[in-house]
């Protein structure tokens, strides 16, 4: 099958439509990845790399610093919402939000910026919408960690044109309460493990979660029971009860610190950590990132905010690269049948990234809005 | 198939062996019920009745008072522990404890006592060891409640020759805690239903159960969480948690009083009673019952104690008949592969019942012990 031709020099909204109209549901990204790779190979200022259906293109200008700008090529399944349609300056269809408008911004700038002020690595990856074990960015990080090296990363996930920085870490632990089973008609011969969970729940209910400022963004923590199970039968005094707790912790804490904190709150109990993932620093204290935030504020009006949930930015953080989310589209419309993105957000997102990477003052750049 | 022949005039231990050696696992009682019915029909002082595999035999002497003496014919499955064997004055095998030694005592006395001082209804029933809905005593109570009429009942379940009187009632209720689901990364937008269960468990843990004297016996109550379940997933703030509580209450309380008590302890919570069964009065304040207790004390040395768990005596109580458990065999050996009963307990249990029902002073009766 011939490779689809993509014109990266077209206006960014046209490019976004072309990308959306090549379906690429997770697992079927090859056609789109081939088109992206072929288009990027037309630009001699870019070195193009490929791993599976992930495509990377990078400048090699020996700039002092390198920025990674990443986006995923796959979408959730199409639900009768393709091909795209443009209506009253809104682009409708699968992928317009999550996240081919963002990919269009990346490709458009990868082609246009042959002399950015920072070296740039453009990353286009597969399998983001499915099981984390399949994630293309994770695979590249394992196979070629050097490909993702950089001083700062931008993930072009939809944020409606604002910056959402870093993310909280997450830790899950099981608190096991032990008792002695007995017939409930002779309860005094047993020890009730479910009653023992009362104090654990009391501590969790009384816990005042911290709000931490990390590199200019505000992260709200939380420590919650998410599951509880205990008891064997309605005539038996329970000999075991398990409370599963989930601690969401600011990216300024390590997993070890988070573990110690949970153990301290639940001191005296049998606490076993079952999984944990560190958060991601936003890195917004870096002048490079501050320039980006200034460009975004000037062009889209979006002030930086903390990302509370765990996202792929944490994959960059685990490689030592601070990262933020930034892209066109309302994240609440992602995955919906009515997925749609205002043209203005696509254009302004491109303009903000362009201003930052070209070193221009945002106000000096034409937005290209009619 | 010919009906097995049982010699009710044989010594009680021989009769117990014969009964055990006719297997009658729950659901397969017909062969034994037929043998019991045929044997009883040989005694003109008895009127014999039958409902399914339940057999009743009663005297009609127009005594002032009537006593019901009941036992079940079925056993749990045989586990290579039949036929019975007699070894050092201990009878081994399935049913020796639960409860064919007791049935042998009943049948032996039903035949021997043609002029008891109280009218007696001897009840032999099926399906005790399985689902309560199948219980033969319950079926007779539904089909022919008049067959079970009496002033006092003795259930010949194993008590090692002591009297265990009445039983506690039991009530189960579900306490539902309600919350608002949210992603656990944004816990402050939800309300945690599992945390809300903490106060319920605290109250249950702090609850001091009552000990009540009812007609001379001491009943220990209990109010316990027996099950707890809450939460949907490890990244979701739970919007529901259900605590199942079991209240075991003295037979002096009605189900309505027990319900009100649980609602009072858990005031402010959503409490739904899911099932309840009243306890059974022991009726040991009745002179008739006191005579029985005196006979048992004299012959077996067993002083009356309260039965804490719910048993079939409650079926008599629900018909207005106070009831106690009394029979040979250690209840802890019931259902075990090593089920066994000392011959002495069988003989003494028969002697105590015989003394009571014949109006003799226990010390005047020959035990028949070698």
Coordinates of N, CA, C and O in Angstrom, one line a residue, chain B residues 219-348:
Chain B
X219 N -27.5 -15.8 79.5 CA -27.3 -15.6 78.0 C -26.4 -14.5 77.8 O -26.6 -13.4 78.3
X220 N -25.3 -14.7 77.0 CA -24.4 -13.6 76.7 C -24.8 -13.1 75.3 O -24.9 -13.9 74.3
X221 N -25.0 -11.9 75.2 CA -25.3 -11.3 73.9 C -24.0 -10.9 73.1 O -22.9 -10.9 73.7
X222 N -24.2 -10.5 71.9 CA -23.1 -10.0 71.1 C -23.6 -9.2 69.9 O -24.7 -9.5 69.4
X223 N -22.9 -8.1 69.6 CA -23.3 -7.3 68.4 C -22.0 -7.0 67.7 O -21.1 -6.4 68.2
X224 N -21.9 -7.6 66.5 CA -20.6 -7.6 65.8 C -20.8 -7.3 64.3 O -21.8 -7.8 63.7
X225 N -19.8 -6.6 63.7 CA -19.6 -6.6 62.3 C -19.2 -8.0 61.9 O -18.2 -8.5 62.5
X226 N -19.8 -8.6 60.9 CA -19.4 -9.9 60.4 C -18.9 -9.8 59.0 O -18.1 -10.7 58.6
X227 N -19.3 -8.8 58.3 CA -18.8 -8.6 56.9 C -18.6 -7.1 56.7 O -19.4 -6.3 57.2
X228 N -17.7 -6.7 55.9 CA -17.6 -5.3 55.4 C -17.1 -5.4 54.0 O -16.3 -6.2 53.6
X229 N -17.7 -4.5 53.1 CA -17.2 -4.4 51.7 C -17.5 -3.0 51.3 O -18.5 -2.4 51.5
X230 N -16.5 -2.5 50.6 CA -16.6 -1.1 50.1 C -15.6 -0.8 49.0 O -14.5 -1.5 49.0
X231 N -15.9 0.1 48.1 CA -14.9 0.5 47.1 C -15.2 -0.2 45.8 O -15.7 -1.3 45.7
X232 N -14.7 0.5 44.7 CA -14.9 0.0 43.3 C -13.6 -0.4 42.7 O -13.5 -1.3 41.9
X233 N -12.6 0.4 42.9 CA -11.3 0.2 42.2 C -10.3 1.0 43.0 O -10.7 1.9 43.8
X234 N -9.0 0.7 42.8 CA -8.0 1.3 43.6 C -7.7 2.8 43.2 O -6.8 3.4 43.8
X235 N -8.4 3.3 42.2 CA -8.2 4.7 41.9 C -9.5 5.5 42.0 O -9.6 6.6 41.4
X236 N -10.5 5.0 42.7 CA -11.8 5.6 42.9 C -12.1 5.8 44.3 O -12.0 4.8 45.1
X237 N -12.5 7.0 44.7 CA -13.0 7.2 46.1 C -14.3 6.5 46.2 O -15.3 6.7 45.4
X238 N -14.4 5.6 47.2 CA -15.6 4.7 47.3 C -16.9 5.5 47.6 O -16.9 6.4 48.4
X239 N -17.9 5.2 46.8 CA -19.2 5.8 47.0 C -20.2 5.0 47.8 O -21.3 5.4 48.1
X240 N -19.8 3.7 48.2 CA -20.6 2.9 49.0 C -19.8 2.0 49.9 O -18.7 1.5 49.4
X241 N -20.3 1.7 51.1 CA -19.6 0.7 51.9 C -20.8 0.1 52.7 O -21.7 0.8 53.2
X242 N -20.7 -1.2 52.8 CA -21.8 -1.9 53.5 C -21.2 -2.7 54.7 O -20.2 -3.5 54.5
X243 N -21.6 -2.5 55.9 CA -21.2 -3.2 57.1 C -22.4 -4.1 57.4 O -23.5 -3.7 57.7
X244 N -22.1 -5.5 57.4 CA -23.2 -6.4 57.9 C -22.9 -6.7 59.4 O -21.8 -7.1 59.7
X245 N -24.0 -6.4 60.2 CA -23.8 -6.7 61.6 C -24.7 -7.9 62.0 O -25.8 -8.1 61.4
X246 N -24.3 -8.6 63.0 CA -25.0 -9.7 63.5 C -25.2 -9.5 65.0 O -24.3 -9.4 65.8
X247 N -26.5 -9.4 65.4 CA -26.8 -9.2 66.8 C -27.4 -10.5 67.4 O -28.4 -11.1 66.8
X248 N -26.7 -11.1 68.4 CA -27.2 -12.3 69.1 C -27.8 -11.8 70.4 O -27.1 -11.2 71.2
X249 N -29.1 -12.0 70.5 CA -29.8 -11.4 71.6 C -30.6 -12.5 72.5 O -31.0 -13.5 72.0
X250 N -30.6 -12.1 73.8 CA -31.2 -13.1 74.7 C -32.7 -13.4 74.4 O -33.4 -12.6 73.8
X251 N -33.1 -14.6 74.8 CA -34.5 -15.0 74.4 C -35.6 -14.2 75.1 O -36.7 -14.3 74.8
X252 N -35.2 -13.3 76.0 CA -36.2 -12.5 76.7 C -36.5 -11.2 75.8 O -37.4 -10.5 76.1
X253 N -35.7 -11.0 74.8 CA -36.0 -9.9 73.9 C -36.8 -10.4 72.6 O -36.4 -11.5 72.1
X254 N -37.7 -9.6 72.2 CA -38.4 -10.0 70.9 C -37.5 -9.5 69.8 O -36.6 -8.7 69.9
X255 N -37.9 -9.9 68.6 CA -37.2 -9.4 67.4 C -37.4 -7.9 67.3 O -36.4 -7.2 66.9
X256 N -38.6 -7.4 67.6 CA -38.8 -6.0 67.5 C -37.9 -5.2 68.5 O -37.4 -4.2 68.1
X257 N -37.8 -5.7 69.7 CA -36.9 -5.1 70.7 C -35.5 -5.1 70.2 O -34.7 -4.2 70.3
X258 N -35.1 -6.3 69.6 CA -33.7 -6.4 69.1 C -33.4 -5.4 68.0 O -32.4 -4.8 67.9
X259 N -34.4 -5.3 67.1 CA -34.3 -4.3 66.0 C -34.1 -2.9 66.5 O -33.2 -2.1 66.1
X260 N -35.0 -2.6 67.5 CA -34.9 -1.2 68.0 C -33.6 -0.9 68.7 O -33.0 0.2 68.6
X261 N -33.0 -2.0 69.4 CA -31.7 -1.8 70.0 C -30.6 -1.5 69.0 O -29.8 -0.6 69.2
X262 N -30.6 -2.3 67.9 CA -29.6 -2.1 66.9 C -29.7 -0.7 66.3 O -28.7 0.0 66.1
X263 N -30.9 -0.3 66.0 CA -31.1 1.0 65.5 C -30.7 2.1 66.4 O -30.2 3.2 66.0
X264 N -30.8 1.9 67.7 CA -30.4 2.9 68.7 C -28.9 2.9 68.8 O -28.3 4.0 68.8
X265 N -28.2 1.8 68.8 CA -26.7 1.8 68.8 C -26.2 2.5 67.6 O -25.2 3.2 67.6
X266 N -26.9 2.2 66.4 CA -26.3 2.8 65.2 C -27.2 4.0 64.7 O -27.4 4.1 63.5
X267 N -27.7 4.7 65.6 CA -28.5 5.9 65.3 C -27.8 6.8 64.3 O -26.6 7.1 64.5
X268 N -28.6 7.3 63.4 CA -28.0 8.2 62.4 C -27.5 7.5 61.1 O -27.1 8.2 60.2
X269 N -27.5 6.2 61.1 CA -27.1 5.4 60.0 C -28.3 4.7 59.3 O -29.3 4.5 59.9
X270 N -28.0 4.4 58.0 CA -29.0 3.7 57.2 C -28.9 2.2 57.5 O -28.0 1.5 57.1
X271 N -29.8 1.7 58.4 CA -29.8 0.3 58.9 C -31.0 -0.4 58.3 O -32.1 0.0 58.5
X272 N -30.7 -1.5 57.6 CA -31.8 -2.4 57.1 C -31.6 -3.8 57.6 O -30.6 -4.4 57.5
X273 N -32.7 -4.3 58.3 CA -32.6 -5.6 58.9 C -32.9 -6.6 57.7 O -33.8 -6.4 57.0
X274 N -32.0 -7.5 57.5 CA -32.1 -8.5 56.4 C -32.7 -9.8 56.8 O -33.3 -10.5 56.1
X275 N -32.4 -10.2 58.1 CA -33.1 -11.4 58.6 C -33.1 -11.4 60.1 O -32.2 -10.8 60.7
X276 N -34.0 -12.1 60.7 CA -34.0 -12.2 62.1 C -34.8 -13.4 62.6 O -35.8 -13.8 61.9
X277 N -34.4 -14.0 63.6 CA -35.1 -15.2 64.2 C -35.1 -15.0 65.7 O -34.0 -14.7 66.3
X278 N -36.2 -15.1 66.4 CA -36.2 -14.9 67.8 C -35.5 -16.1 68.5 O -35.3 -17.2 67.9
X279 N -35.1 -15.9 69.7 CA -34.5 -16.9 70.5 C -35.5 -17.9 71.0 O -36.7 -17.8 70.6
X280 N -35.1 -18.7 72.0 CA -36.0 -19.7 72.6 C -35.9 -19.6 74.1 O -34.8 -19.7 74.6
X281 N -37.0 -19.5 74.7 CA -37.0 -19.5 76.2 C -36.7 -20.9 76.7 O -37.2 -21.9 76.1
X282 N -35.9 -21.1 77.7 CA -35.6 -22.4 78.2 C -36.8 -23.0 79.0 O -37.0 -24.2 79.1
X283 N -37.6 -22.1 79.6 CA -38.7 -22.6 80.4 C -38.4 -23.3 81.7 O -39.1 -24.1 82.2
X284 N -37.2 -23.0 82.2 CA -36.7 -23.8 83.3 C -37.3 -23.3 84.6 O -37.0 -23.8 85.7
X285 N -38.2 -22.3 84.5 CA -38.9 -21.8 85.7 C -40.1 -22.6 86.0 O -40.8 -22.5 87.0
X286 N -40.5 -23.5 85.0 CA -41.6 -24.4 85.1 C -41.3 -25.6 86.0 O -40.3 -26.2 85.8
X287 N -42.2 -25.9 87.0 CA -41.9 -27.1 87.8 C -41.6 -28.4 87.0 O -40.7 -29.2 87.4
X288 N -42.3 -28.5 86.0 CA -42.1 -29.7 85.1 C -40.6 -29.7 84.6 O -39.9 -30.8 84.6
X289 N -40.1 -28.6 84.2 CA -38.7 -28.5 83.7 C -37.8 -28.6 84.9 O -36.7 -29.2 84.7
X290 N -38.2 -28.1 86.1 CA -37.3 -28.2 87.2 C -37.1 -29.7 87.6 O -36.0 -30.1 88.0
X291 N -38.1 -30.4 87.5 CA -38.0 -31.9 87.8 C -37.0 -32.5 86.8 O -36.2 -33.4 87.2
X292 N -37.1 -32.1 85.6 CA -36.2 -32.7 84.6 C -34.8 -32.3 84.9 O -33.9 -33.2 84.9
X293 N -34.6 -31.1 85.3 CA -33.2 -30.6 85.6 C -32.7 -31.4 86.8 O -31.5 -31.8 86.9
X294 N -33.6 -31.6 87.8 CA -33.1 -32.4 89.0 C -32.7 -33.8 88.6 O -31.7 -34.3 89.1
X295 N -33.5 -34.4 87.8 CA -33.2 -35.8 87.3 C -31.9 -35.8 86.6 O -31.1 -36.7 86.8
X296 N -31.7 -34.9 85.7 CA -30.4 -34.9 85.0 C -29.2 -34.7 85.9 O -28.2 -35.4 85.8
X297 N -29.4 -33.7 86.8 CA -28.3 -33.4 87.8 C -27.9 -34.7 88.6 O -26.8 -35.0 88.7
X298 N -29.0 -35.4 89.0 CA -28.8 -36.6 89.8 C -28.1 -37.7 89.1 O -27.2 -38.4 89.6
X299 N -28.5 -37.9 87.8 CA -28.0 -39.0 87.0 C -26.7 -38.8 86.3 O -25.8 -39.6 86.2
X300 N -26.6 -37.6 85.6 CA -25.4 -37.3 84.8 C -24.5 -36.3 85.5 O -23.4 -36.2 85.0
X301 N -25.0 -35.6 86.5 CA -24.1 -34.6 87.1 C -24.1 -33.3 86.3 O -23.5 -32.3 86.7
X302 N -24.9 -33.2 85.2 CA -24.9 -32.0 84.4 C -25.9 -30.9 84.9 O -27.1 -31.2 85.0
X303 N -25.3 -29.7 85.2 CA -26.2 -28.6 85.6 C -26.6 -27.8 84.4 O -25.9 -27.8 83.4
X304 N -27.8 -27.3 84.4 CA -28.3 -26.6 83.2 C -27.4 -25.4 82.8 O -26.9 -24.7 83.7
X305 N -27.2 -25.2 81.6 CA -26.5 -24.0 81.0 C -27.3 -23.5 79.9 O -28.1 -24.2 79.3
X306 N -27.0 -22.2 79.5 CA -27.7 -21.6 78.4 C -27.1 -22.1 77.1 O -25.8 -22.3 77.0
X307 N -27.9 -22.3 76.1 CA -27.4 -22.6 74.7 C -27.3 -21.2 74.1 O -28.2 -20.4 74.0
X308 N -26.1 -20.9 73.6 CA -25.9 -19.5 73.1 C -26.3 -19.4 71.6 O -26.9 -18.5 71.1
X309 N -26.0 -20.5 70.8 CA -26.3 -20.5 69.4 C -27.7 -20.8 69.1 O -28.4 -21.3 70.0
X310 N -28.1 -20.5 67.9 CA -29.5 -20.7 67.5 C -29.6 -22.2 67.1 O -28.8 -22.7 66.4
X311 N -30.6 -22.9 67.6 CA -30.8 -24.3 67.3 C -32.3 -24.6 67.0 O -33.1 -23.7 67.1
X312 N -32.6 -25.8 66.7 CA -34.0 -26.2 66.4 C -34.9 -26.0 67.6 O -36.1 -26.0 67.4
X313 N -34.4 -25.8 68.8 CA -35.3 -25.5 69.9 C -36.1 -24.3 69.7 O -37.2 -24.1 70.2
X314 N -35.5 -23.4 68.9 CA -36.2 -22.1 68.5 C -37.5 -22.4 67.8 O -38.4 -21.6 67.8
X315 N -37.5 -23.5 67.0 CA -38.7 -23.9 66.3 C -39.9 -24.2 67.3 O -41.0 -23.9 67.0
X316 N -39.5 -24.8 68.4 CA -40.5 -25.1 69.4 C -40.9 -23.8 70.1 O -42.1 -23.5 70.3
X317 N -39.9 -23.0 70.4 CA -40.2 -21.7 71.0 C -41.2 -20.9 70.2 O -42.1 -20.2 70.7
X318 N -41.0 -20.9 68.9 CA -41.9 -20.1 68.0 C -43.3 -20.7 68.0 O -44.3 -20.0 67.6
X319 N -43.5 -21.9 68.5 CA -44.8 -22.5 68.6 C -45.3 -22.3 70.1 O -46.4 -22.9 70.4
X320 N -44.5 -21.6 70.9 CA -44.9 -21.3 72.2 C -44.5 -22.4 73.2 O -45.0 -22.5 74.3
X321 N -43.6 -23.3 72.8 CA -43.2 -24.4 73.6 C -41.7 -24.1 74.1 O -40.8 -24.2 73.3
X322 N -41.5 -23.9 75.4 CA -40.1 -23.8 75.9 C -39.3 -25.1 75.6 O -39.9 -26.1 75.6
X323 N -38.0 -25.0 75.4 CA -37.3 -26.2 74.9 C -35.9 -26.1 75.4 O -35.3 -25.0 75.6
X324 N -35.3 -27.3 75.6 CA -33.9 -27.4 76.0 C -33.3 -28.5 75.1 O -34.0 -29.4 74.6
X325 N -31.9 -28.5 75.0 CA -31.2 -29.6 74.4 C -30.7 -30.5 75.5 O -30.2 -30.0 76.6
X326 N -30.7 -31.8 75.2 CA -30.2 -32.7 76.2 C -30.0 -34.0 75.5 O -30.9 -34.6 74.9
X327 N -28.7 -34.5 75.5 CA -28.5 -35.8 74.9 C -27.0 -36.3 75.1 O -26.2 -35.5 75.5
X328 N -26.7 -37.5 74.8 CA -25.4 -38.1 75.0 C -24.5 -37.6 73.8 O -25.0 -37.3 72.7
X329 N -23.2 -37.5 74.1 CA -22.2 -37.2 73.1 C -21.6 -35.8 73.3 O -22.3 -34.9 73.6
X330 N -20.3 -35.7 72.9 CA -19.6 -34.5 73.0 C -19.9 -33.7 71.7 O -19.5 -34.1 70.6
X331 N -20.5 -32.5 71.8 CA -20.9 -31.8 70.5 C -19.7 -31.5 69.7 O -19.8 -31.3 68.5
X332 N -18.5 -31.3 70.3 CA -17.3 -31.0 69.5 C -16.9 -32.1 68.6 O -16.1 -31.9 67.7
X333 N -17.4 -33.4 68.9 CA -17.0 -34.5 68.0 C -18.1 -34.7 66.9 O -17.9 -35.6 66.0
X334 N -19.1 -34.0 66.9 CA -20.1 -34.1 65.9 C -19.5 -33.8 64.5 O -18.6 -32.9 64.4
X335 N -19.9 -34.5 63.5 CA -19.4 -34.3 62.1 C -18.0 -34.7 61.9 O -17.5 -34.5 60.8
X336 N -17.3 -35.1 62.9 CA -15.9 -35.5 62.7 C -15.8 -36.9 62.2 O -16.7 -37.7 62.4
X337 N -14.6 -37.3 61.6 CA -14.4 -38.7 61.3 C -14.3 -39.5 62.5 O -14.6 -40.7 62.5
X338 N -13.8 -38.9 63.6 CA -13.6 -39.7 64.9 C -14.8 -39.6 65.8 O -14.7 -39.7 67.0
X339 N -16.0 -39.4 65.2 CA -17.2 -39.3 66.0 C -17.4 -40.5 66.9 O -17.3 -41.6 66.4
X340 N -17.6 -40.3 68.2 CA -17.7 -41.4 69.1 C -18.4 -41.0 70.4 O -18.3 -39.8 70.8
X341 N -19.0 -41.9 71.1 CA -19.8 -41.6 72.3 C -19.6 -42.6 73.4 O -19.7 -43.8 73.1
X342 N -19.2 -42.2 74.6 CA -19.1 -43.2 75.7 C -20.4 -43.9 75.9 O -21.5 -43.2 76.0
X343 N -20.4 -45.2 76.1 CA -21.6 -45.9 76.4 C -22.3 -45.4 77.7 O -23.5 -45.3 77.8
X344 N -21.5 -45.0 78.6 CA -22.0 -44.5 79.9 C -22.9 -43.3 79.7 O -23.9 -43.2 80.4
X345 N -22.5 -42.4 78.8 CA -23.4 -41.2 78.5 C -24.7 -41.6 77.9 O -25.8 -41.0 78.3
X346 N -24.7 -42.6 77.1 CA -26.0 -43.1 76.5 C -26.9 -43.7 77.6 O -28.1 -43.3 77.7
X347 N -26.3 -44.5 78.4 CA -27.1 -45.2 79.5 C -27.6 -44.1 80.5 O -28.8 -44.2 80.9
X348 N -26.8 -43.2 80.9 CA -27.2 -42.2 81.9 C -28.2 -41.3 81.3 O -29.1 -40.8 82.0

